[in-house]
Amino acid sequence: MGRVYNFSAGPAQLPVSVLERAQEELLSYQEKGMSVMEMSHRSSDFKKIIERTEELIRELMEIPETYRVLFIQGGASLQFSMVPLNLLKDGGHAYYVNTGSWSKKALSEAKKIGEAKILASSDDQNFTYIPELDLQQINEQTDYVHITTNNTIEGTRFTKFPNTGHVPLVADASSNILSEQWDVSKFGLIYAGAQKNLGISGLTIVIIREDLIGHVKADIPTMLNYETYTKNNSLYNTPPTFAIYITMLLMEWLKEQGGVAAIEERNKEKANLLYKAIEDSKLFYSNVKREDRSLMNIPFMTDSDELNKLFVKEAEQEGLHQLKGHRSVGGMRASIYNAMPIEGVKALVDFMNEFERKHI
């Protein structure tokens, strides 16, 4: 069977060239006679891999020298706990912007550790928009403000980031990191699971400003302390070595594409193509507010559950996979991360048009 277009929200489609390179080096990495999967994380060969991976991420995101790049396990979900464990102080609080399922989970975990409050929410309209923030609520007791830059399930994104002044802005950027150019210096901490735009599952990237490290309580678990990773260059214990290697290959691919600026233009072209098809349709629609639309995750639906199910089934027969929407939203969802070629989006639009011709 040939390759299909994989519209999964994650783990996501990878470039064929990255898969082929990994396949080529699977049995013997650079003629070392062993796979990266077999290689000691203490070896000089793996040290070069992790250093190269960090170098590429820094270059592509233009990360200032005052930030550290950490390679951690546990997914973005572990960061829901690590962030408050490391940043919340006695007597302080955190503000969360509630924009969907993942921000709700982040807030829930933070409340187990300290005081976490909602700064703004779009729950009143089923998370179909990004709410305005009242930054006047931030005060000297606010330890950080947390946002989810892109809402994978609901299909919204922050098109501009709040200026939180001296209070660190913390971002879960799992589903749109490296999809657009960002000024990293606006953030105190960025974290992202790798399985969308950074590689494969099993790895989480944390970008943290140096002055936010090392202020935790003495009794915090070792593996939940960012300082453990900074002091040991993310090699305190065995990291997800193969996942880091795949991230290196993917970052090399992104650099070959022209970097983040080039991929941003491509992502906008892909998203505009699909949004136009939805807008022009008499069958499909989207509830997401136009100004807050995601470039990465695009939910759409018909008024019929039967038609939605039929669409997903027939799309798969045409090589368009993983288009079923999340159960909390319903309908369909196309995730079009960096590695999704524009040909995949065109194929989806063509199928949508043909499906509508048959069923309207």
PDB file of C-alpha atoms in Angstrom, residues 5 7-8 300 311-312 315-316 320-326 331-335 348 351:
ATOM      1  CA  TYR A   5      -2.548  11.678   3.680  1.00  0.00           C
ATOM      2  CA  PHE A   7      -4.770  14.316   8.988  1.00  0.00           C
ATOM      3  CA  SER A   8      -4.321  13.020  12.553  1.00  0.00           C
ATOM      4  CA  PHE A 300     -15.785  21.367  10.106  1.00  0.00           C
ATOM      5  CA  PHE A 311     -17.693  11.492   4.913  1.00  0.00           C
ATOM      6  CA  VAL A 312     -15.002  10.095   7.229  1.00  0.00           C
ATOM      7  CA  ALA A 315     -12.531   9.890   2.727  1.00  0.00           C
ATOM      8  CA  GLU A 316     -10.439   7.053   4.132  1.00  0.00           C
ATOM      9  CA  LEU A 320      -7.568  10.752   3.379  1.00  0.00           C
ATOM     10  CA  HIS A 321      -7.156   9.358   6.889  1.00  0.00           C
ATOM     11  CA  GLN A 322      -7.894  10.401  10.490  1.00  0.00           C
ATOM     12  CA  LEU A 323     -10.514  13.043   9.678  1.00  0.00           C
ATOM     13  CA  LYS A 324     -12.955  12.188  12.448  1.00  0.00           C
ATOM     14  CA  GLY A 325     -13.520  15.149  14.770  1.00  0.00           C
ATOM     15  CA  HIS A 326     -12.943  14.971  18.498  1.00  0.00           C
ATOM     16  CA  GLY A 331     -17.980  16.328  12.754  1.00  0.00           C
ATOM     17  CA  MET A 332     -14.582  16.321  11.096  1.00  0.00           C
ATOM     18  CA  ARG A 333     -11.187  17.800  11.831  1.00  0.00           C
ATOM     19  CA  ALA A 334      -8.264  18.201   9.451  1.00  0.00           C
ATOM     20  CA  SER A 335      -4.901  18.645  11.144  1.00  0.00           C
ATOM     21  CA  LEU A 348      -9.206  16.885   0.702  1.00  0.00           C
ATOM     22  CA  PHE A 351     -13.108  15.183  -2.103  1.00  0.00           C
TER      23      PHE A 351
END
